[in-house]
PDB file of N, CA and C in Angstrom:
ATOM      1  N   MET A  18      76.187 103.767  76.750  1.00 61.00           N
ATOM      2  CA  MET A  18      76.918 103.128  78.041  1.00 61.00           C
ATOM      3  C   MET A  18      79.107 102.850  77.973  1.00 61.00           C
ATOM      4  N   SER A  19      79.219 102.356  78.150  1.00 84.00           N
ATOM      5  CA  SER A  19      80.120 102.197  78.428  1.00 84.00           C
ATOM      6  C   SER A  19      80.893 100.861  79.082  1.00 84.00           C
ATOM      7  N   PHE A  20      81.757  99.896  78.526  1.00 89.00           N
ATOM      8  CA  PHE A  20      81.135  98.248  78.890  1.00 89.00           C
ATOM      9  C   PHE A  20      82.514  98.366  79.426  1.00 89.00           C
ATOM     10  N   PRO A  21      82.844  97.792  79.943  1.00 88.00           N
ATOM     11  CA  PRO A  21      84.517  97.849  80.404  1.00 88.00           C
ATOM     12  C   PRO A  21      85.219  96.449  79.144  1.00 88.00           C
ATOM     13  N   PRO A  22      86.558  96.921  79.060  1.00 89.00           N
ATOM     14  CA  PRO A  22      87.731  96.291  77.980  1.00 89.00           C
ATOM     15  C   PRO A  22      87.596  95.001  78.211  1.00 89.00           C
ATOM     16  N   CYS A  23      88.009  93.627  77.102  1.00 87.00           N
ATOM     17  CA  CYS A  23      87.995  93.030  77.570  1.00 87.00           C
ATOM     18  C   CYS A  23      89.265  92.187  77.733  1.00 87.00           C
ATOM     19  N   PRO A  24      89.120  91.056  78.853  1.00 83.00           N
ATOM     20  CA  PRO A  24      89.407  90.760  79.448  1.00 83.00           C
ATOM     21  C   PRO A  24      90.622  90.034  78.262  1.00 83.00           C
ATOM     22  N   ASN A  25      90.605  89.945  77.378  1.00 83.00           N
ATOM     23  CA  ASN A  25      91.373  89.100  77.189  1.00 83.00           C
ATOM     24  C   ASN A  25      92.575  89.707  76.141  1.00 83.00           C
ATOM     25  N   CYS A  26      91.926  91.004  75.329  1.00 88.00           N
ATOM     26  CA  CYS A  26      92.711  91.270  74.829  1.00 88.00           C
ATOM     27  C   CYS A  26      92.952  93.381  75.169  1.00 88.00           C
ATOM     28  N   HIS A  27      92.356  93.235  76.209  1.00 86.00           N
ATOM     29  CA  HIS A  27      91.730  94.636  76.260  1.00 86.00           C
ATOM     30  C   HIS A  27      90.863  95.775  75.508  1.00 86.00           C
ATOM     31  N   SER A  28      90.776  95.427  74.344  1.00 89.00           N
ATOM     32  CA  SER A  28      90.505  96.363  73.687  1.00 89.00           C
ATOM     33  C   SER A  28      88.565  96.888  73.993  1.00 89.00           C
ATOM     34  N   GLU A  29      88.923  98.317  73.516  1.00 91.00           N
ATOM     35  CA  GLU A  29      87.541  98.994  73.707  1.00 91.00           C
ATOM     36  C   GLU A  29      86.473  99.066  73.443  1.00 91.00           C
ATOM     37  N   TYR A  30      86.530  98.311  71.907  1.00 92.00           N
ATOM     38  CA  TYR A  30      85.228  98.013  71.548  1.00 92.00           C
ATOM     39  C   TYR A  30      84.619  96.618  71.844  1.00 92.00           C
ATOM     40  N   VAL A  31      84.058  96.567  72.874  1.00 94.00           N
ATOM     41  CA  VAL A  31      82.856  95.964  74.020  1.00 94.00           C
ATOM     42  C   VAL A  31      81.525  95.945  73.576  1.00 94.00           C
ATOM     43  N   TYR A  32      80.583  95.332  73.231  1.00 93.00           N
ATOM     44  CA  TYR A  32      79.429  95.595  72.831  1.00 93.00           C
ATOM     45  C   TYR A  32      78.296  94.271  74.352  1.00 93.00           C
ATOM     46  N   GLN A  33      76.977  94.912  74.103  1.00 92.00           N
ATOM     47  CA  GLN A  33      76.521  93.520  74.993  1.00 92.00           C
ATOM     48  C   GLN A  33      75.675  92.982  73.742  1.00 92.00           C
ATOM     49  N   ASP A  34      75.044  91.527  74.022  1.00 92.00           N
ATOM     50  CA  ASP A  34      74.550  90.754  73.309  1.00 92.00           C
ATOM     51  C   ASP A  34      74.151  89.612  74.358  1.00 92.00           C
ATOM     52  N   GLN A  35      72.890  90.206  74.791  1.00 90.00           N
ATOM     53  CA  GLN A  35      71.991  90.285  75.907  1.00 90.00           C
ATOM     54  C   GLN A  35      72.410  90.021  77.314  1.00 90.00           C
ATOM     55  N   ALA A  36      72.824  89.217  77.796  1.00 88.00           N
ATOM     56  CA  ALA A  36      73.734  88.839  79.288  1.00 88.00           C
ATOM     57  C   ALA A  36      74.973  88.905  78.791  1.00 88.00           C
ATOM     58  N   HIS A  37      75.387  88.948  77.801  1.00 92.00           N
ATOM     59  CA  HIS A  37      77.178  88.112  77.431  1.00 92.00           C
ATOM     60  C   HIS A  37      77.877  90.100  77.018  1.00 92.00           C
ATOM     61  N   LEU A  38      78.936  90.309  77.256  1.00 93.00           N
ATOM     62  CA  LEU A  38      79.150  91.194  76.274  1.00 93.00           C
ATOM     63  C   LEU A  38      80.836  90.289  75.279  1.00 93.00           C
ATOM     64  N   VAL A  39      80.937  91.429  74.793  1.00 94.00           N
ATOM     65  CA  VAL A  39      81.063  90.096  73.365  1.00 94.00           C
ATOM     66  C   VAL A  39      82.393  91.439  72.895  1.00 94.00           C
ATOM     67  N   CYS A  40      83.710  90.673  72.795  1.00 93.00           N
ATOM     68  CA  CYS A  40      84.696  91.419  71.562  1.00 93.00           C
ATOM     69  C   CYS A  40      84.755  91.588  70.295  1.00 93.00           C
ATOM     70  N   PRO A  41      84.030  91.971  69.840  1.00 93.00           N
ATOM     71  CA  PRO A  41      84.666  91.967  67.833  1.00 93.00           C
ATOM     72  C   PRO A  41      86.024  92.354  67.252  1.00 93.00           C
ATOM     73  N   GLU A  42      86.790  92.043  68.452  1.00 93.00           N
ATOM     74  CA  GLU A  42      88.418  91.606  67.847  1.00 93.00           C
ATOM     75  C   GLU A  42      88.916  90.409  67.835  1.00 93.00           C
ATOM     76  N   CYS A  43      88.773  89.956  69.160  1.00 91.00           N
ATOM     77  CA  CYS A  43      88.991  88.683  69.369  1.00 91.00           C
ATOM     78  C   CYS A  43      88.081  87.552  69.614  1.00 91.00           C
ATOM     79  N   ALA A  44      86.702  88.314  69.246  1.00 90.00           N
ATOM     80  CA  ALA A  44      85.632  87.334  70.055  1.00 90.00           C
ATOM     81  C   ALA A  44      85.567  86.319  71.006  1.00 90.00           C
ATOM     82  N   HIS A  45      85.807  86.829  71.987  1.00 90.00           N
ATOM     83  CA  HIS A  45      86.129  86.306  73.873  1.00 90.00           C
ATOM     84  C   HIS A  45      84.851  87.579  73.887  1.00 90.00           C
ATOM     85  N   GLU A  46      83.786  85.881  74.619  1.00 91.00           N
ATOM     86  CA  GLU A  46      82.454  86.238  74.633  1.00 91.00           C
ATOM     87  C   GLU A  46      82.716  85.918  76.829  1.00 91.00           C
ATOM     88  N   TRP A  47      82.192  87.347  77.407  1.00 88.00           N
ATOM     89  CA  TRP A  47      81.859  86.718  78.873  1.00 88.00           C
ATOM     90  C   TRP A  47      80.589  87.292  79.671  1.00 88.00           C
ATOM     91  N   ASN A  48      80.322  86.841  80.670  1.00 87.00           N
ATOM     92  CA  ASN A  48      79.018  87.054  80.627  1.00 87.00           C
ATOM     93  C   ASN A  48      79.843  88.170  82.828  1.00 87.00           C
ATOM     94  N   PRO A  49      79.676  89.383  82.767  1.00 83.00           N
ATOM     95  CA  PRO A  49      79.987  90.330  83.353  1.00 83.00           C
ATOM     96  C   PRO A  49      80.210  90.088  84.968  1.00 83.00           C
ATOM     97  N   SER A  50      78.514  89.584  85.251  1.00 81.00           N
ATOM     98  CA  SER A  50      78.370  88.840  86.532  1.00 81.00           C
ATOM     99  C   SER A  50      78.645  88.011  87.093  1.00 81.00           C
ATOM    100  N   GLU A  51      78.827  86.879  86.207  1.00 77.00           N
ATOM    101  CA  GLU A  51      80.052  86.476  86.899  1.00 77.00           C
ATOM    102  C   GLU A  51      81.688  86.309  87.092  1.00 77.00           C
ATOM    103  N   PRO A  52      82.416  86.034  88.210  1.00 67.00           N
ATOM    104  CA  PRO A  52      83.455  85.839  88.038  1.00 67.00           C
ATOM    105  C   PRO A  52      84.646  85.198  87.247  1.00 67.00           C
ATOM    106  N   ASP A  53      85.537  85.930  87.243  1.00 62.00           N
ATOM    107  CA  ASP A  53      86.423  85.584  86.238  1.00 62.00           C
ATOM    108  C   ASP A  53      87.003  84.621  86.673  1.00 62.00           C
ATOM    109  N   GLU A  54      86.809  83.240  86.305  1.00 59.00           N
ATOM    110  CA  GLU A  54      88.053  82.385  86.431  1.00 59.00           C
ATOM    111  C   GLU A  54      89.346  82.234  86.118  1.00 59.00           C
ATOM    112  N   GLU A  55      89.595  82.636  84.795  1.00 61.00           N
ATOM    113  CA  GLU A  55      91.277  83.213  84.394  1.00 61.00           C
ATOM    114  C   GLU A  55      91.430  84.234  85.206  1.00 61.00           C
ATOM    115  N   ALA A  56      91.403  84.527  85.529  1.00 67.00           N
ATOM    116  CA  ALA A  56      92.218  85.907  85.958  1.00 67.00           C
ATOM    117  C   ALA A  56      93.391  84.851  87.449  1.00 67.00           C
ATOM    118  N   ILE A  57      94.913  85.816  86.842  1.00 78.00           N
ATOM    119  CA  ILE A  57      95.656  85.524  87.186  1.00 78.00           C
ATOM    120  C   ILE A  57      96.095  85.765  88.799  1.00 78.00           C
ATOM    121  N   THR A  58      96.365  85.138  89.399  1.00 86.00           N
ATOM    122  CA  THR A  58      96.679  85.758  90.797  1.00 86.00           C
ATOM    123  C   THR A  58      98.183  85.652  90.816  1.00 86.00           C
ATOM    124  N   VAL A  59      98.899  86.462  91.426  1.00 91.00           N
ATOM    125  CA  VAL A  59     100.074  86.496  91.245  1.00 91.00           C
ATOM    126  C   VAL A  59     100.282  87.415  92.929  1.00 91.00           C
ATOM    127  N   LYS A  60     101.033  86.434  93.764  1.00 93.00           N
ATOM    128  CA  LYS A  60     101.787  87.342  94.981  1.00 93.00           C
ATOM    129  C   LYS A  60     102.944  87.476  94.898  1.00 93.00           C
ATOM    130  N   ASP A  61     103.585  88.783  95.969  1.00 94.00           N
ATOM    131  CA  ASP A  61     104.606  88.837  96.259  1.00 94.00           C
ATOM    132  C   ASP A  61     105.533  87.641  97.453  1.00 94.00           C
ATOM    133  N   ALA A  62     106.407  88.514  97.668  1.00 94.00           N
ATOM    134  CA  ALA A  62     107.462  88.100  98.429  1.00 94.00           C
ATOM    135  C   ALA A  62     106.759  87.565  99.727  1.00 94.00           C
ATOM    136  N   ASN A  63     106.194  88.477 100.643  1.00 95.00           N
ATOM    137  CA  ASN A  63     105.260  88.547 101.810  1.00 95.00           C
ATOM    138  C   ASN A  63     104.506  87.606 101.471  1.00 95.00           C
ATOM    139  N   GLY A  64     103.546  87.197 100.465  1.00 93.00           N
ATOM    140  CA  GLY A  64     102.514  86.814  99.571  1.00 93.00           C
ATOM    141  C   GLY A  64     101.572  87.618 100.266  1.00 93.00           C
ATOM    142  N   THR A  65     101.877  88.576  99.753  1.00 94.00           N
ATOM    143  CA  THR A  65      99.957  90.081  98.927  1.00 94.00           C
ATOM    144  C   THR A  65      99.979  89.839  97.776  1.00 94.00           C
ATOM    145  N   LEU A  66      98.905  90.329  97.833  1.00 93.00           N
ATOM    146  CA  LEU A  66      98.541  89.998  96.916  1.00 93.00           C
ATOM    147  C   LEU A  66      98.113  90.744  95.454  1.00 93.00           C
ATOM    148  N   LEU A  67      98.986  90.784  94.099  1.00 92.00           N
ATOM    149  CA  LEU A  67      99.171  91.483  93.540  1.00 92.00           C
ATOM    150  C   LEU A  67      98.778  92.005  92.099  1.00 92.00           C
ATOM    151  N   SER A  68      98.399  93.524  92.106  1.00 90.00           N
ATOM    152  CA  SER A  68      97.302  93.761  91.476  1.00 90.00           C
ATOM    153  C   SER A  68      97.507  94.898  89.734  1.00 90.00           C
ATOM    154  N   GLU A  69      97.694  94.869  89.021  1.00 90.00           N
ATOM    155  CA  GLU A  69      97.849  96.077  87.697  1.00 90.00           C
ATOM    156  C   GLU A  69      98.305  97.229  88.807  1.00 90.00           C
ATOM    157  N   GLY A  70      98.784  98.146  88.386  1.00 92.00           N
ATOM    158  CA  GLY A  70      98.566  99.548  88.851  1.00 92.00           C
ATOM    159  C   GLY A  70      99.817  99.826  90.075  1.00 92.00           C
ATOM    160  N   ASP A  71      99.889  98.720  90.982  1.00 94.00           N
ATOM    161  CA  ASP A  71     100.084  98.912  92.686  1.00 94.00           C
ATOM    162  C   ASP A  71     101.948  99.138  92.334  1.00 94.00           C
ATOM    163  N   LYS A  72     102.046  99.940  93.441  1.00 97.00           N
ATOM    164  CA  LYS A  72     103.556 100.136  93.523  1.00 97.00           C
ATOM    165  C   LYS A  72     104.280  98.965  94.282  1.00 97.00           C
ATOM    166  N   VAL A  73     105.469  98.775  93.875  1.00 97.00           N
ATOM    167  CA  VAL A  73     105.798  97.562  94.307  1.00 97.00           C
ATOM    168  C   VAL A  73     107.948  98.241  94.687  1.00 97.00           C
ATOM    169  N   THR A  74     108.457  97.841  95.704  1.00 97.00           N
ATOM    170  CA  THR A  74     110.009  98.005  95.752  1.00 97.00           C
ATOM    171  C   THR A  74     110.488  96.670  95.646  1.00 97.00           C
ATOM    172  N   LEU A  75     112.469  96.443  95.307  1.00 96.00           N
ATOM    173  CA  LEU A  75     113.012  94.910  94.911  1.00 96.00           C
ATOM    174  C   LEU A  75     112.745  94.800  95.978  1.00 96.00           C
ATOM    175  N   ALA A  76     112.589  93.470  96.484  1.00 96.00           N
ATOM    176  CA  ALA A  76     113.270  92.740  97.641  1.00 96.00           C
ATOM    177  C   ALA A  76     114.805  91.780  98.326  1.00 96.00           C
ATOM    178  N   LYS A  77     115.735  92.403  96.644  1.00 95.00           N
ATOM    179  CA  LYS A  77     116.997  91.582  96.907  1.00 95.00           C
ATOM    180  C   LYS A  77     117.447  92.802  95.617  1.00 95.00           C
ATOM    181  N   ASP A  78     118.652  92.451  95.078  1.00 95.00           N
ATOM    182  CA  ASP A  78     119.108  92.722  94.130  1.00 95.00           C
ATOM    183  C   ASP A  78     119.425  92.173  93.186  1.00 95.00           C
ATOM    184  N   LEU A  79     118.883  92.398  91.810  1.00 94.00           N
ATOM    185  CA  LEU A  79     118.648  91.936  90.897  1.00 94.00           C
ATOM    186  C   LEU A  79     119.662  91.951  89.951  1.00 94.00           C
ATOM    187  N   LYS A  80     120.280  91.345  89.252  1.00 94.00           N
ATOM    188  CA  LYS A  80     120.930  91.301  87.739  1.00 94.00           C
ATOM    189  C   LYS A  80     119.666  91.731  86.643  1.00 94.00           C
ATOM    190  N   VAL A  81     120.294  92.639  85.370  1.00 91.00           N
ATOM    191  CA  VAL A  81     119.083  92.588  84.825  1.00 91.00           C
ATOM    192  C   VAL A  81     120.487  91.835  83.557  1.00 91.00           C
ATOM    193  N   LYS A  82     119.172  90.492  83.032  1.00 89.00           N
ATOM    194  CA  LYS A  82     120.037  90.156  81.995  1.00 89.00           C
ATOM    195  C   LYS A  82     119.921  90.837  80.353  1.00 89.00           C
ATOM    196  N   GLY A  83     121.049  90.197  79.968  1.00 90.00           N
ATOM    197  CA  GLY A  83     122.204  90.757  78.622  1.00 90.00           C
ATOM    198  C   GLY A  83     122.378  91.991  78.766  1.00 90.00           C
ATOM    199  N   SER A  84     122.643  92.360  79.952  1.00 90.00           N
ATOM    200  CA  SER A  84     123.100  94.229  80.964  1.00 90.00           C
ATOM    201  C   SER A  84     123.993  93.446  81.665  1.00 90.00           C
ATOM    202  N   SER A  85     124.965  95.157  82.260  1.00 92.00           N
ATOM    203  CA  SER A  85     125.810  94.962  83.695  1.00 92.00           C
ATOM    204  C   SER A  85     125.035  96.053  84.488  1.00 92.00           C
ATOM    205  N   LEU A  86     124.115  96.130  84.195  1.00 92.00           N
ATOM    206  CA  LEU A  86     123.480  97.137  85.358  1.00 92.00           C
ATOM    207  C   LEU A  86     123.143  96.095  86.189  1.00 92.00           C
ATOM    208  N   VAL A  87     122.855  96.050  87.305  1.00 94.00           N
ATOM    209  CA  VAL A  87     122.158  95.607  88.678  1.00 94.00           C
ATOM    210  C   VAL A  87     120.994  96.384  89.298  1.00 94.00           C
ATOM    211  N   LEU A  88     120.304  96.126  89.606  1.00 94.00           N
ATOM    212  CA  LEU A  88     118.952  97.055  90.530  1.00 94.00           C
ATOM    213  C   LEU A  88     119.409  96.549  92.215  1.00 94.00           C
ATOM    214  N   LYS A  89     119.389  97.758  92.707  1.00 96.00           N
ATOM    215  CA  LYS A  89     119.483  97.861  93.849  1.00 96.00           C
ATOM    216  C   LYS A  89     118.057  97.222  94.860  1.00 96.00           C
ATOM    217  N   ILE A  90     118.360  96.635  95.804  1.00 96.00           N
ATOM    218  CA  ILE A  90     116.914  96.579  96.549  1.00 96.00           C
ATOM    219  C   ILE A  90     116.336  98.261  96.982  1.00 96.00           C
ATOM    220  N   GLY A  91     115.259  97.890  97.277  1.00 96.00           N
ATOM    221  CA  GLY A  91     114.592  99.026  97.751  1.00 96.00           C
ATOM    222  C   GLY A  91     114.442  99.900  96.215  1.00 96.00           C
ATOM    223  N   THR A  92     114.681  99.669  95.232  1.00 96.00           N
ATOM    224  CA  THR A  92     113.930 100.398  93.618  1.00 96.00           C
ATOM    225  C   THR A  92     112.683 100.179  94.059  1.00 96.00           C
ATOM    226  N   LYS A  93     112.593 101.184  93.405  1.00 97.00           N
ATOM    227  CA  LYS A  93     110.877 101.454  92.734  1.00 97.00           C
ATOM    228  C   LYS A  93     110.506 100.640  91.737  1.00 97.00           C
ATOM    229  N   ALA A  94     108.637 100.526  92.139  1.00 96.00           N
ATOM    230  CA  ALA A  94     108.875  99.458  90.503  1.00 96.00           C
ATOM    231  C   ALA A  94     106.867 100.336  90.810  1.00 96.00           C
ATOM    232  N   VAL A  95     106.374 100.652  89.649  1.00 96.00           N
ATOM    233  CA  VAL A  95     105.156 100.197  89.043  1.00 96.00           C
ATOM    234  C   VAL A  95     104.556  99.326  88.000  1.00 96.00           C
ATOM    235  N   VAL A  96     103.688  98.775  88.535  1.00 95.00           N
ATOM    236  CA  VAL A  96     103.313  97.220  87.918  1.00 95.00           C
ATOM    237  C   VAL A  96     102.722  97.990  86.412  1.00 95.00           C
ATOM    238  N   ARG A  97     102.964  97.824  85.853  1.00 94.00           N
ATOM    239  CA  ARG A  97     101.776  97.756  84.029  1.00 94.00           C
ATOM    240  C   ARG A  97     100.736  96.395  84.685  1.00 94.00           C
ATOM    241  N   ARG A  98     100.715  95.289  84.264  1.00 91.00           N
ATOM    242  CA  ARG A  98     100.278  94.179  83.912  1.00 91.00           C
ATOM    243  C   ARG A  98     100.797  93.348  84.129  1.00 91.00           C
ATOM    244  N   ILE A  99      99.909  92.090  84.227  1.00 90.00           N
ATOM    245  CA  ILE A  99     100.041  90.486  85.158  1.00 90.00           C
ATOM    246  C   ILE A  99     100.157  89.845  84.004  1.00 90.00           C
ATOM    247  N   VAL A 100     101.161  88.892  83.769  1.00 89.00           N
ATOM    248  CA  VAL A 100     101.328  87.722  83.026  1.00 89.00           C
ATOM    249  C   VAL A 100     101.055  86.159  83.519  1.00 89.00           C
ATOM    250  N   ASP A 101     100.792  85.536  82.597  1.00 84.00           N
ATOM    251  CA  ASP A 101     101.401  83.995  83.132  1.00 84.00           C
ATOM    252  C   ASP A 101     102.235  84.072  82.318  1.00 84.00           C
ATOM    253  N   GLY A 102     103.552  83.659  83.000  1.00 80.00           N
ATOM    254  CA  GLY A 102     104.224  83.312  82.209  1.00 80.00           C
ATOM    255  C   GLY A 102     105.261  82.171  83.009  1.00 80.00           C
ATOM    256  N   LYS A 103     106.497  82.093  82.841  1.00 83.00           N
ATOM    257  CA  LYS A 103     107.080  80.713  83.679  1.00 83.00           C
ATOM    258  C   LYS A 103     108.029  81.577  84.168  1.00 83.00           C
ATOM    259  N   ASP A 104     108.774  82.073  83.905  1.00 87.00           N
ATOM    260  CA  ASP A 104     110.186  82.704  84.751  1.00 87.00           C
ATOM    261  C   ASP A 104     109.829  84.237  85.427  1.00 87.00           C
ATOM    262  N   HIS A 105     108.744  85.196  84.265  1.00 91.00           N
ATOM    263  CA  HIS A 105     108.682  86.468  84.784  1.00 91.00           C
ATOM    264  C   HIS A 105     107.110  87.187  84.961  1.00 91.00           C
ATOM    265  N   GLN A 106     106.564  87.353  85.513  1.00 92.00           N
ATOM    266  CA  GLN A 106     104.992  87.566  85.580  1.00 92.00           C
ATOM    267  C   GLN A 106     104.631  88.827  85.488  1.00 92.00           C
ATOM    268  N   LEU A 107     105.516  89.524  86.025  1.00 94.00           N
ATOM    269  CA  LEU A 107     105.153  91.157  86.437  1.00 94.00           C
ATOM    270  C   LEU A 107     105.090  91.734  85.321  1.00 94.00           C
ATOM    271  N   ASP A 108     104.660  92.568  84.502  1.00 94.00           N
ATOM    272  CA  ASP A 108     105.577  94.127  83.220  1.00 94.00           C
ATOM    273  C   ASP A 108     105.883  95.011  84.143  1.00 94.00           C
ATOM    274  N   CYS A 109     106.776  95.582  84.782  1.00 95.00           N
ATOM    275  CA  CYS A 109     106.875  96.669  85.216  1.00 95.00           C
ATOM    276  C   CYS A 109     107.813  97.833  84.763  1.00 95.00           C
ATOM    277  N   LYS A 110     107.264  98.877  85.219  1.00 96.00           N
ATOM    278  CA  LYS A 110     108.574 100.116  84.893  1.00 96.00           C
ATOM    279  C   LYS A 110     109.509 100.308  86.492  1.00 96.00           C
ATOM    280  N   VAL A 111     110.117 100.042  85.660  1.00 95.00           N
ATOM    281  CA  VAL A 111     111.734 100.824  86.752  1.00 95.00           C
ATOM    282  C   VAL A 111     112.343 101.414  87.288  1.00 95.00           C
ATOM    283  N   ASP A 112     112.151 102.368  88.451  1.00 94.00           N
ATOM    284  CA  ASP A 112     112.378 103.306  88.112  1.00 94.00           C
ATOM    285  C   ASP A 112     114.024 103.613  87.544  1.00 94.00           C
ATOM    286  N   GLY A 113     114.854 104.921  86.729  1.00 90.00           N
ATOM    287  CA  GLY A 113     116.216 104.564  86.495  1.00 90.00           C
ATOM    288  C   GLY A 113     116.196 103.230  85.370  1.00 90.00           C
ATOM    289  N   ALA A 114     115.160 102.410  84.903  1.00 91.00           N
ATOM    290  CA  ALA A 114     116.289 101.342  83.994  1.00 91.00           C
ATOM    291  C   ALA A 114     115.086 101.479  83.507  1.00 91.00           C
ATOM    292  N   GLY A 115     113.364 101.931  83.440  1.00 93.00           N
ATOM    293  CA  GLY A 115     112.185 101.791  82.123  1.00 93.00           C
ATOM    294  C   GLY A 115     111.858 100.322  82.762  1.00 93.00           C
ATOM    295  N   GLU A 116     110.947 100.305  81.179  1.00 94.00           N
ATOM    296  CA  GLU A 116     109.995  98.617  81.082  1.00 94.00           C
ATOM    297  C   GLU A 116     111.104  97.610  81.341  1.00 94.00           C
ATOM    298  N   MET A 117     110.667  96.704  82.086  1.00 94.00           N
ATOM    299  CA  MET A 117     111.247  95.349  82.107  1.00 94.00           C
ATOM    300  C   MET A 117     110.206  94.680  82.610  1.00 94.00           C
ATOM    301  N   MET A 118     110.140  93.029  82.676  1.00 93.00           N
ATOM    302  CA  MET A 118     109.945  91.164  82.985  1.00 93.00           C
ATOM    303  C   MET A 118     110.157  91.141  84.306  1.00 93.00           C
ATOM    304  N   VAL A 119     109.743  91.326  85.605  1.00 94.00           N
ATOM    305  CA  VAL A 119     110.250  91.124  86.770  1.00 94.00           C
ATOM    306  C   VAL A 119     109.759  90.378  87.478  1.00 94.00           C
ATOM    307  N   THR A 120     109.999  88.817  88.095  1.00 93.00           N
ATOM    308  CA  THR A 120     109.392  87.925  88.769  1.00 93.00           C
ATOM    309  C   THR A 120     108.974  88.524  89.907  1.00 93.00           C
ATOM    310  N   ALA A 121     107.758  87.809  90.350  1.00 93.00           N
ATOM    311  CA  ALA A 121     106.848  88.690  91.985  1.00 93.00           C
ATOM    312  C   ALA A 121     107.688  88.152  92.956  1.00 93.00           C
ATOM    313  N   GLN A 122     108.307  86.927  93.031  1.00 94.00           N
ATOM    314  CA  GLN A 122     108.799  86.969  94.096  1.00 94.00           C
ATOM    315  C   GLN A 122     110.344  87.496  94.620  1.00 94.00           C
ATOM    316  N   PHE A 123     110.973  88.433  94.227  1.00 95.00           N
ATOM    317  CA  PHE A 123     111.795  88.644  94.429  1.00 95.00           C
ATOM    318  C   PHE A 123     111.004  90.812  94.632  1.00 95.00           C
ATOM    319  N   VAL A 124     109.852  91.139  94.622  1.00 96.00           N
ATOM    320  CA  VAL A 124     109.671  92.296  94.822  1.00 96.00           C
ATOM    321  C   VAL A 124     108.462  92.389  95.916  1.00 96.00           C
ATOM    322  N   LYS A 125     108.381  93.440  97.223  1.00 96.00           N
ATOM    323  CA  LYS A 125     107.161  93.551  98.347  1.00 96.00           C
ATOM    324  C   LYS A 125     106.096  94.959  97.817  1.00 96.00           C
ATOM    325  N   LYS A 126     105.065  94.730  97.598  1.00 95.00           N
ATOM    326  CA  LYS A 126     104.160  95.427  97.925  1.00 95.00           C
ATOM    327  C   LYS A 126     104.377  96.633  98.372  1.00 95.00           C
ATOM    328  N   ALA A 127     104.179  97.821  97.997  1.00 90.00           N
ATOM    329  CA  ALA A 127     104.693  98.986  98.916  1.00 90.00           C
ATOM    330  C   ALA A 127     103.824 100.150  99.097  1.00 90.00           C
TER     331      ALA A 127
END
C-alpha cells in the first residue's frame, strides 16, 4: 500500500496505526479521512485560490530584493509550494530568474 506523504514534513516513510497515519520522522499523526484544518489557503490578485503546481504570471513589475533585477509584468512562474509567511507566501520557480519567494497578491493564475 502507498500512503500520502506527511503533510507536516513531506516525508515518504508514512505508516498506518489503526485509523491514523503516522510519520516516523516528525512524529505527526493525522486521520486521512478528516479534512485538514491546517491547510494554508492563498489567493492571487483576482481572488482565485492557488495550490502547489499552479502556473502563474506576475501581475505587476517586481524588484528583486538585493539585486538590480526587475521581474516584468507577465513573467511566468510555477508554484512549488505554499508557505505560511508574513511577507511571501509562494515558493516559485520564475522564468529567467530561478527559485524565489513571491507574495501571492502580485500574481495571477494562468
